[in-house]
């Protein structure tokens, strides 16, 4: 007698598109890979090239050596690469003084904010940076200008209470590229109502990839019993996607790095699951998670496309030859 296979419950997966790698992350990883191809191992990388353990471990296995500071890099003539988040001006300066072979993987959209900061500073404006304290992008952006000249605002409450360092000096604001669109627009509205002449970018400096991924999650959140965001706990844009899912009506929004972290008991009874991935999470991790669900459920996958992306950034000249 044949034993009947237990029937699996049905699960609909709504897969956000766009999700995962953005052009800046793609470029940063290519810079490390091409440097390894062109110059051989080791290639030093200051800070995690992008905030994802899988990506970092993969590059380590190919010969990348990750360090936190330049003084950990020996004078052996091998390249040192600055991460996609950008670095304070003092870092390339120190590399120049030591005659290190530096390659800059700062995302061009972060560099654009650096230039904006410099422009405001040259025009004599006091700068407010909207961002999260301690994030490497914020450290890099603040480090474009002399210490004490950029004030950081993290929250709406903070924006209501901040007072300019000096009176009667015009103000300008810039933003981190990976913030929540909604929180940032609230903060900007507060700053503009308190300081009507404050200068800023036409919208904010939040990048296209952050914007598109947040809008895609917003579009599915209400239809889902749970949303999984594939990404790392230190990835700003991934954490923002979890918040967006919760605030847009999904009762359970979870950040997950790998399939083996999934808490099946917490997901019991779900019928519709949303999945997206932060800008530094590779697609292989999304595939791995969907495959895990296919072992527990009878899965159908529907891709929900809210934007198409065709942006690619050029590599540094030293890597083109
Ligand atoms: Fe660049 Fe945006 Fe990607 Fe950050 S998230 S690397 S700013 S494109």
mmCIF file of C-alpha atoms and ligand atoms in Angstrom:
data_model
loop_
_atom_site.group_PDB
_atom_site.id
_atom_site.type_symbol
_atom_site.label_atom_id
_atom_site.label_comp_id
_atom_site.label_asym_id
_atom_site.label_seq_id
_atom_site.Cartn_x
_atom_site.Cartn_y
_atom_site.Cartn_z
ATOM 1 C CA UNK A 1 0.000 0.000 0.000
ATOM 2 C CA UNK A 2 1.337 3.418 -0.959
ATOM 3 C CA UNK A 3 1.516 6.051 1.772
ATOM 4 C CA UNK A 4 -0.004 9.340 0.537
ATOM 5 C CA UNK A 5 2.367 12.310 0.635
ATOM 6 C CA UNK A 6 1.131 14.939 3.143
ATOM 7 C CA UNK A 7 -0.414 17.824 1.203
ATOM 8 C CA UNK A 8 1.389 21.096 1.620
ATOM 9 C CA UNK A 9 -0.452 24.328 2.397
ATOM 10 C CA UNK A 10 -0.611 26.837 -0.420
ATOM 11 C CA UNK A 11 1.566 29.946 -0.187
ATOM 12 C CA UNK A 12 1.567 32.879 -2.559
ATOM 13 C CA UNK A 13 4.840 34.790 -2.698
ATOM 14 C CA UNK A 14 4.719 38.389 -3.931
ATOM 15 C CA UNK A 15 8.226 39.172 -5.100
ATOM 16 C CA UNK A 16 9.125 42.852 -5.241
ATOM 17 C CA UNK A 17 10.787 44.167 -8.372
ATOM 18 C CA UNK A 18 13.113 46.044 -8.166
ATOM 19 C CA UNK A 19 14.897 44.397 -5.238
ATOM 20 C CA UNK A 20 18.498 43.582 -4.274
ATOM 21 C CA UNK A 21 21.663 44.906 -5.867
ATOM 22 C CA UNK A 22 21.744 48.530 -7.011
ATOM 23 C CA UNK A 23 24.192 50.032 -9.498
ATOM 24 C CA UNK A 24 26.478 51.345 -6.723
ATOM 25 C CA UNK A 25 26.800 47.953 -5.028
ATOM 26 C CA UNK A 26 27.289 46.196 -8.339
ATOM 27 C CA UNK A 27 30.082 48.625 -9.244
ATOM 28 C CA UNK A 28 31.787 48.277 -5.835
ATOM 29 C CA UNK A 29 31.866 44.474 -6.057
ATOM 30 C CA UNK A 30 33.124 44.630 -9.660
ATOM 31 C CA UNK A 31 35.932 46.954 -8.549
ATOM 32 C CA UNK A 32 37.162 44.374 -6.017
ATOM 33 C CA UNK A 33 36.795 41.481 -8.454
ATOM 34 C CA UNK A 34 38.537 43.305 -11.321
ATOM 35 C CA UNK A 35 41.324 44.499 -9.015
ATOM 36 C CA UNK A 36 41.894 40.878 -7.965
ATOM 37 C CA UNK A 37 41.956 39.790 -11.627
ATOM 38 C CA UNK A 38 44.283 42.609 -12.711
ATOM 39 C CA UNK A 39 46.661 42.864 -9.761
ATOM 40 C CA UNK A 40 46.299 39.477 -8.025
ATOM 41 C CA UNK A 41 45.735 38.863 -4.317
ATOM 42 C CA UNK A 42 45.819 40.374 -1.803
ATOM 43 C CA UNK A 43 43.586 43.341 -2.530
ATOM 44 C CA UNK A 44 42.824 45.345 0.626
ATOM 45 C CA UNK A 45 39.332 46.695 1.225
ATOM 46 C CA UNK A 46 38.719 49.354 3.843
ATOM 47 C CA UNK A 47 35.473 48.446 5.658
ATOM 48 C CA UNK A 48 32.937 45.895 4.312
ATOM 49 C CA UNK A 49 32.760 46.797 0.601
ATOM 50 C CA UNK A 50 28.959 46.596 0.949
ATOM 51 C CA UNK A 51 27.016 45.559 4.037
ATOM 52 C CA UNK A 52 26.502 41.885 3.302
ATOM 53 C CA UNK A 53 28.355 38.955 4.905
ATOM 54 C CA UNK A 54 27.808 36.627 1.938
ATOM 55 C CA UNK A 55 29.390 39.155 -0.450
ATOM 56 C CA UNK A 56 32.277 39.838 1.928
ATOM 57 C CA UNK A 57 32.992 36.116 2.512
ATOM 58 C CA UNK A 58 32.873 35.430 -1.232
ATOM 59 C CA UNK A 59 35.408 38.206 -1.927
ATOM 60 C CA UNK A 60 37.585 37.006 0.972
ATOM 61 C CA UNK A 61 37.682 33.551 -0.595
ATOM 62 C CA UNK A 62 38.976 35.178 -3.806
ATOM 63 C CA UNK A 63 41.785 37.025 -2.001
ATOM 64 C CA UNK A 64 40.294 40.277 -0.666
ATOM 65 C CA UNK A 65 41.539 41.303 2.773
ATOM 66 C CA UNK A 66 39.113 43.458 4.757
ATOM 67 C CA UNK A 67 40.479 46.058 7.175
ATOM 68 C CA UNK A 68 38.811 48.816 9.153
ATOM 69 C CA UNK A 69 41.577 51.426 8.914
ATOM 70 C CA UNK A 70 44.358 52.280 6.461
ATOM 71 C CA UNK A 71 47.112 51.666 9.020
ATOM 72 C CA UNK A 72 46.280 47.946 8.760
ATOM 73 C CA UNK A 73 47.323 48.031 5.065
ATOM 74 C CA UNK A 74 51.005 47.166 4.459
ATOM 75 C CA UNK A 75 53.172 49.064 1.956
ATOM 76 C CA UNK A 76 53.321 46.141 -0.471
ATOM 77 C CA UNK A 77 52.102 48.002 -3.586
ATOM 78 C CA UNK A 78 48.806 46.105 -3.702
ATOM 79 C CA UNK A 79 45.564 48.090 -4.198
ATOM 80 C CA UNK A 80 43.440 49.340 -1.332
ATOM 81 C CA UNK A 81 39.771 49.915 -2.098
ATOM 82 C CA UNK A 82 37.427 52.317 -0.289
ATOM 83 C CA UNK A 83 33.923 50.945 0.271
ATOM 84 C CA UNK A 84 30.708 52.009 -1.523
ATOM 85 C CA UNK A 85 29.639 54.097 1.497
ATOM 86 C CA UNK A 86 32.360 56.706 0.925
ATOM 87 C CA UNK A 87 35.179 57.873 3.202
ATOM 88 C CA UNK A 88 36.172 61.109 4.960
ATOM 89 C CA UNK A 89 38.635 63.239 2.955
ATOM 90 C CA UNK A 90 41.369 62.345 5.449
ATOM 91 C CA UNK A 91 41.401 58.729 4.171
ATOM 92 C CA UNK A 92 42.423 59.307 0.511
ATOM 93 C CA UNK A 93 44.773 61.997 1.814
ATOM 94 C CA UNK A 94 46.499 59.497 4.147
ATOM 95 C CA UNK A 95 46.669 56.997 1.260
ATOM 96 C CA UNK A 96 48.321 59.662 -0.936
ATOM 97 C CA UNK A 97 50.884 60.473 1.713
ATOM 98 C CA UNK A 98 51.813 56.800 2.024
ATOM 99 C CA UNK A 99 51.740 56.440 -1.780
ATOM 100 C CA UNK A 100 49.261 53.580 -1.514
ATOM 101 C CA UNK A 101 47.544 52.420 -4.699
ATOM 102 C CA UNK A 102 43.977 53.468 -3.821
ATOM 103 C CA UNK A 103 40.829 52.636 -5.769
ATOM 104 C CA UNK A 104 37.641 54.415 -4.791
ATOM 105 C CA UNK A 105 34.445 52.319 -4.820
ATOM 106 C CA UNK A 106 32.347 55.132 -3.309
ATOM 107 C CA UNK A 107 28.963 55.080 -5.038
ATOM 108 C CA UNK A 108 28.775 58.037 -7.465
ATOM 109 C CA UNK A 109 25.464 59.002 -5.824
ATOM 110 C CA UNK A 110 27.234 59.327 -2.465
ATOM 111 C CA UNK A 111 30.041 61.331 -4.125
ATOM 112 C CA UNK A 112 27.329 63.643 -5.493
ATOM 113 C CA UNK A 113 26.239 64.403 -1.901
ATOM 114 C CA UNK A 114 29.893 65.045 -0.964
ATOM 115 C CA UNK A 115 30.135 67.633 -3.749
ATOM 116 C CA UNK A 116 26.839 69.200 -2.654
ATOM 117 C CA UNK A 117 28.221 69.574 0.878
ATOM 118 C CA UNK A 118 31.354 71.261 -0.454
ATOM 119 C CA UNK A 119 29.320 73.616 -2.641
ATOM 120 C CA UNK A 120 27.202 74.750 0.318
ATOM 121 C CA UNK A 121 30.294 75.168 2.466
ATOM 122 C CA UNK A 122 32.026 77.292 -0.172
ATOM 123 C CA UNK A 123 28.854 79.414 -0.437
ATOM 124 C CA UNK A 124 29.177 80.112 3.298
ATOM 125 C CA UNK A 125 26.196 78.008 4.423
ATOM 126 C CA UNK A 126 25.910 76.012 7.648
ATOM 127 C CA UNK A 127 25.048 72.446 6.728
ATOM 128 C CA UNK A 128 22.557 70.080 8.334
ATOM 129 C CA UNK A 129 22.993 66.442 7.358
ATOM 130 C CA UNK A 130 19.909 64.270 7.788
ATOM 131 C CA UNK A 131 21.161 60.753 8.544
ATOM 132 C CA UNK A 132 22.010 58.094 11.114
ATOM 133 C CA UNK A 133 24.923 58.691 13.495
ATOM 134 C CA UNK A 134 27.743 56.193 13.133
ATOM 135 C CA UNK A 135 26.773 54.923 9.661
ATOM 136 C CA UNK A 136 29.907 54.882 7.456
ATOM 137 C CA UNK A 137 28.177 57.018 4.802
ATOM 138 C CA UNK A 138 27.423 59.692 7.410
ATOM 139 C CA UNK A 139 31.003 59.553 8.721
ATOM 140 C CA UNK A 140 32.260 59.902 5.128
ATOM 141 C CA UNK A 141 29.953 62.797 4.263
ATOM 142 C CA UNK A 142 30.678 64.718 7.476
ATOM 143 C CA UNK A 143 34.364 64.106 6.842
ATOM 144 C CA UNK A 144 34.281 66.066 3.577
ATOM 145 C CA UNK A 145 34.350 69.288 5.579
ATOM 146 C CA UNK A 146 36.236 70.587 8.608
ATOM 147 C CA UNK A 147 35.142 69.093 11.923
ATOM 148 C CA UNK A 148 32.202 70.853 13.548
ATOM 149 C CA UNK A 149 30.857 72.420 10.357
ATOM 150 C CA UNK A 150 28.151 69.799 9.641
ATOM 151 C CA UNK A 151 25.328 69.243 12.146
ATOM 152 C CA UNK A 152 23.610 65.847 12.116
ATOM 153 C CA UNK A 153 19.825 65.518 12.445
ATOM 154 C CA UNK A 154 18.467 62.015 12.962
ATOM 155 C CA UNK A 155 14.785 62.436 13.839
ATOM 156 C CA UNK A 156 11.798 64.765 13.472
ATOM 157 C CA UNK A 157 12.046 65.672 17.177
ATOM 158 C CA UNK A 158 15.686 66.533 16.681
ATOM 159 C CA UNK A 159 14.756 68.713 13.665
ATOM 160 C CA UNK A 160 12.244 70.602 15.834
ATOM 161 C CA UNK A 161 14.889 71.414 18.418
ATOM 162 C CA UNK A 162 18.128 71.916 16.518
ATOM 163 C CA UNK A 163 19.536 75.415 16.624
ATOM 164 C CA UNK A 164 22.129 76.646 14.130
ATOM 165 C CA UNK A 165 25.666 76.837 15.478
ATOM 166 C CA UNK A 166 25.921 80.485 14.423
ATOM 167 C CA UNK A 167 23.117 83.024 14.031
ATOM 168 C CA UNK A 168 22.488 84.896 10.770
ATOM 169 C CA UNK A 169 24.381 82.445 8.600
ATOM 170 C CA UNK A 170 22.363 80.815 5.806
ATOM 171 C CA UNK A 171 21.512 77.135 6.191
ATOM 172 C CA UNK A 172 21.489 74.172 3.820
ATOM 173 C CA UNK A 173 20.549 70.525 4.252
ATOM 174 C CA UNK A 174 21.780 67.334 2.613
ATOM 175 C CA UNK A 175 20.731 63.738 3.330
ATOM 176 C CA UNK A 176 22.096 60.222 3.607
ATOM 177 C CA UNK A 177 21.176 58.257 0.459
ATOM 178 C CA UNK A 178 19.514 55.264 2.145
ATOM 179 C CA UNK A 179 16.939 56.837 4.472
ATOM 180 C CA UNK A 180 13.193 56.310 4.792
ATOM 181 C CA UNK A 181 11.484 58.543 2.210
ATOM 182 C CA UNK A 182 8.604 59.332 4.576
ATOM 183 C CA UNK A 183 10.718 60.103 7.666
ATOM 184 C CA UNK A 184 13.060 62.273 5.623
ATOM 185 C CA UNK A 185 10.300 64.286 4.024
ATOM 186 C CA UNK A 186 8.821 64.920 7.504
ATOM 187 C CA UNK A 187 12.226 66.132 8.749
ATOM 188 C CA UNK A 188 12.698 68.360 5.690
ATOM 189 C CA UNK A 189 9.215 69.860 6.157
ATOM 190 C CA UNK A 190 10.066 70.704 9.767
ATOM 191 C CA UNK A 191 13.380 72.300 8.792
ATOM 192 C CA UNK A 192 11.708 74.300 6.006
ATOM 193 C CA UNK A 193 8.960 75.528 8.281
ATOM 194 C CA UNK A 194 11.518 76.621 10.896
ATOM 195 C CA UNK A 195 14.021 78.010 8.378
ATOM 196 C CA UNK A 196 12.109 79.010 5.212
ATOM 197 C CA UNK A 197 15.323 80.089 3.414
ATOM 198 C CA UNK A 198 17.148 76.805 3.984
ATOM 199 C CA UNK A 199 18.678 75.509 0.744
ATOM 200 C CA UNK A 200 18.575 71.864 -0.272
ATOM 201 C CA UNK A 201 18.386 69.478 -3.204
ATOM 202 C CA UNK A 202 15.225 69.591 -5.359
ATOM 203 C CA UNK A 203 13.799 66.596 -3.436
ATOM 204 C CA UNK A 204 16.310 64.956 -1.128
ATOM 205 C CA UNK A 205 19.493 62.949 -1.668
ATOM 206 C CA UNK A 206 17.858 59.562 -1.189
ATOM 207 C CA UNK A 207 19.006 57.525 -4.183
ATOM 208 C CA UNK A 208 16.891 55.965 -6.928
ATOM 209 C CA UNK A 209 17.541 52.426 -5.607
ATOM 210 C CA UNK A 210 16.387 53.212 -2.061
ATOM 211 C CA UNK A 211 13.316 55.006 -3.450
ATOM 212 C CA UNK A 212 12.358 52.205 -5.832
ATOM 213 C CA UNK A 213 12.817 49.430 -3.255
ATOM 214 C CA UNK A 214 10.725 51.286 -0.668
ATOM 215 C CA UNK A 215 7.943 51.966 -3.191
ATOM 216 C CA UNK A 216 7.893 48.307 -4.275
ATOM 217 C CA UNK A 217 7.531 47.136 -0.654
ATOM 218 C CA UNK A 218 4.791 49.716 -0.043
ATOM 219 C CA UNK A 219 2.879 48.374 -3.035
ATOM 220 C CA UNK A 220 2.650 44.819 -1.646
ATOM 221 C CA UNK A 221 2.681 45.313 2.153
ATOM 222 C CA UNK A 222 -1.083 45.458 2.702
ATOM 223 C CA UNK A 223 -1.680 42.281 0.717
ATOM 224 C CA UNK A 224 0.827 40.254 2.772
ATOM 225 C CA UNK A 225 0.500 38.291 6.044
ATOM 226 C CA UNK A 226 4.270 38.669 6.372
ATOM 227 C CA UNK A 227 7.100 40.388 4.495
ATOM 228 C CA UNK A 228 10.685 39.157 4.494
ATOM 229 C CA UNK A 229 13.467 41.570 3.675
ATOM 230 C CA UNK A 230 16.704 39.850 2.752
ATOM 231 C CA UNK A 231 19.586 41.895 4.083
ATOM 232 C CA UNK A 232 22.103 42.494 6.842
ATOM 233 C CA UNK A 233 21.405 44.082 10.239
ATOM 234 C CA UNK A 234 23.987 46.815 9.470
ATOM 235 C CA UNK A 235 22.439 47.609 6.075
ATOM 236 C CA UNK A 236 20.602 50.925 6.380
ATOM 237 C CA UNK A 237 18.438 50.508 3.288
ATOM 238 C CA UNK A 238 17.426 46.944 4.291
ATOM 239 C CA UNK A 239 16.333 48.088 7.769
ATOM 240 C CA UNK A 240 14.306 50.899 6.194
ATOM 241 C CA UNK A 241 12.489 48.339 4.009
ATOM 242 C CA UNK A 242 11.385 46.432 7.147
ATOM 243 C CA UNK A 243 10.016 49.687 8.613
ATOM 244 C CA UNK A 244 8.240 50.562 5.352
ATOM 245 C CA UNK A 245 6.548 47.133 5.251
ATOM 246 C CA UNK A 246 5.315 47.481 8.873
ATOM 247 C CA UNK A 247 4.115 51.033 8.451
ATOM 248 C CA UNK A 248 2.356 50.217 5.182
ATOM 249 C CA UNK A 249 0.056 47.651 6.759
ATOM 250 C CA UNK A 250 1.908 44.345 6.953
ATOM 251 C CA UNK A 251 1.447 42.708 10.388
ATOM 252 C CA UNK A 252 4.831 40.965 10.342
ATOM 253 C CA UNK A 253 7.957 42.359 8.695
ATOM 254 C CA UNK A 254 11.241 40.573 9.284
ATOM 255 C CA UNK A 255 14.866 41.126 8.275
ATOM 256 C CA UNK A 256 16.571 37.865 7.380
ATOM 257 C CA UNK A 257 20.143 37.217 6.214
ATOM 258 C CA UNK A 258 19.973 33.563 5.110
ATOM 259 C CA UNK A 259 17.352 30.827 4.752
ATOM 260 C CA UNK A 260 18.696 28.933 7.769
ATOM 261 C CA UNK A 261 17.656 31.854 10.008
ATOM 262 C CA UNK A 262 13.962 31.570 9.106
ATOM 263 C CA UNK A 263 11.690 31.154 12.125
ATOM 264 C CA UNK A 264 9.063 28.755 10.724
ATOM 265 C CA UNK A 265 6.881 28.819 13.839
ATOM 266 C CA UNK A 266 6.558 32.613 13.603
ATOM 267 C CA UNK A 267 5.415 32.253 9.994
ATOM 268 C CA UNK A 268 2.783 29.588 10.673
ATOM 269 C CA UNK A 269 -0.587 30.129 9.004
ATOM 270 C CA UNK A 270 0.580 32.721 6.467
ATOM 271 C CA UNK A 271 -1.054 32.572 3.035
ATOM 272 C CA UNK A 272 0.628 35.500 1.293
ATOM 273 C CA UNK A 273 4.290 36.347 1.805
ATOM 274 C CA UNK A 274 6.073 39.388 0.405
ATOM 275 C CA UNK A 275 9.802 39.190 -0.341
ATOM 276 C CA UNK A 276 12.263 41.935 -1.145
ATOM 277 C CA UNK A 277 15.987 42.444 -0.642
ATOM 278 C CA UNK A 278 18.140 45.393 0.363
ATOM 279 C CA UNK A 279 20.493 46.979 -2.167
ATOM 280 C CA UNK A 280 23.485 45.002 -0.856
ATOM 281 C CA UNK A 281 21.814 41.552 -0.825
ATOM 282 C CA UNK A 282 22.658 39.215 -3.726
ATOM 283 C CA UNK A 283 19.851 37.462 -5.623
ATOM 284 C CA UNK A 284 21.253 34.039 -4.713
ATOM 285 C CA UNK A 285 20.062 34.628 -1.125
ATOM 286 C CA UNK A 286 16.523 35.432 -2.328
ATOM 287 C CA UNK A 287 16.537 32.218 -4.412
ATOM 288 C CA UNK A 288 17.737 30.237 -1.398
ATOM 289 C CA UNK A 289 14.868 31.571 0.724
ATOM 290 C CA UNK A 290 12.220 30.840 -1.932
ATOM 291 C CA UNK A 291 13.605 27.288 -2.279
ATOM 292 C CA UNK A 292 13.234 26.819 1.497
ATOM 293 C CA UNK A 293 9.591 27.860 1.315
ATOM 294 C CA UNK A 294 9.058 25.406 -1.536
ATOM 295 C CA UNK A 295 10.016 22.596 0.860
ATOM 296 C CA UNK A 296 7.335 23.685 3.364
ATOM 297 C CA UNK A 297 4.532 24.983 1.092
ATOM 298 C CA UNK A 298 3.013 24.628 -2.341
ATOM 299 C CA UNK A 299 4.384 27.930 -3.592
ATOM 300 C CA UNK A 300 3.293 30.202 -6.420
ATOM 301 C CA UNK A 301 5.442 33.252 -7.103
ATOM 302 C CA UNK A 302 4.075 36.482 -8.543
ATOM 303 C CA UNK A 303 6.508 39.279 -9.351
ATOM 304 C CA UNK A 304 5.146 42.744 -8.657
ATOM 305 C CA UNK A 305 7.041 45.296 -10.729
ATOM 306 C CA UNK A 306 6.753 48.932 -9.707
ATOM 307 C CA UNK A 307 9.779 50.345 -11.560
ATOM 308 C CA UNK A 308 12.440 49.280 -14.038
ATOM 309 C CA UNK A 309 16.089 50.113 -13.505
ATOM 310 C CA UNK A 310 18.810 50.347 -16.124
ATOM 311 C CA UNK A 311 21.449 52.387 -14.322
ATOM 312 C CA UNK A 312 25.100 51.308 -14.452
ATOM 313 C CA UNK A 313 28.138 53.259 -13.252
ATOM 314 C CA UNK A 314 31.571 53.366 -14.896
ATOM 315 C CA UNK A 315 34.530 51.695 -13.209
ATOM 316 C CA UNK A 316 37.627 53.684 -12.155
ATOM 317 C CA UNK A 317 40.009 54.310 -15.068
ATOM 318 C CA UNK A 318 42.782 52.195 -13.516
ATOM 319 C CA UNK A 319 40.609 49.114 -13.981
ATOM 320 C CA UNK A 320 39.691 49.573 -17.591
ATOM 321 C CA UNK A 321 43.012 48.730 -19.217
HETATM 322 FE FE1 LIG B 1 24.523 54.017 -4.419
HETATM 323 FE FE2 LIG B 1 21.967 54.053 -3.609
HETATM 324 FE FE3 LIG B 1 23.187 51.770 -4.020
HETATM 325 FE FE4 LIG B 1 23.896 53.269 -1.930
HETATM 326 S S1 LIG B 1 21.927 52.259 -2.262
HETATM 327 S S2 LIG B 1 25.282 52.200 -3.329
HETATM 328 S S3 LIG B 1 23.658 55.309 -2.848
HETATM 329 S S4 LIG B 1 22.751 53.333 -5.593
#
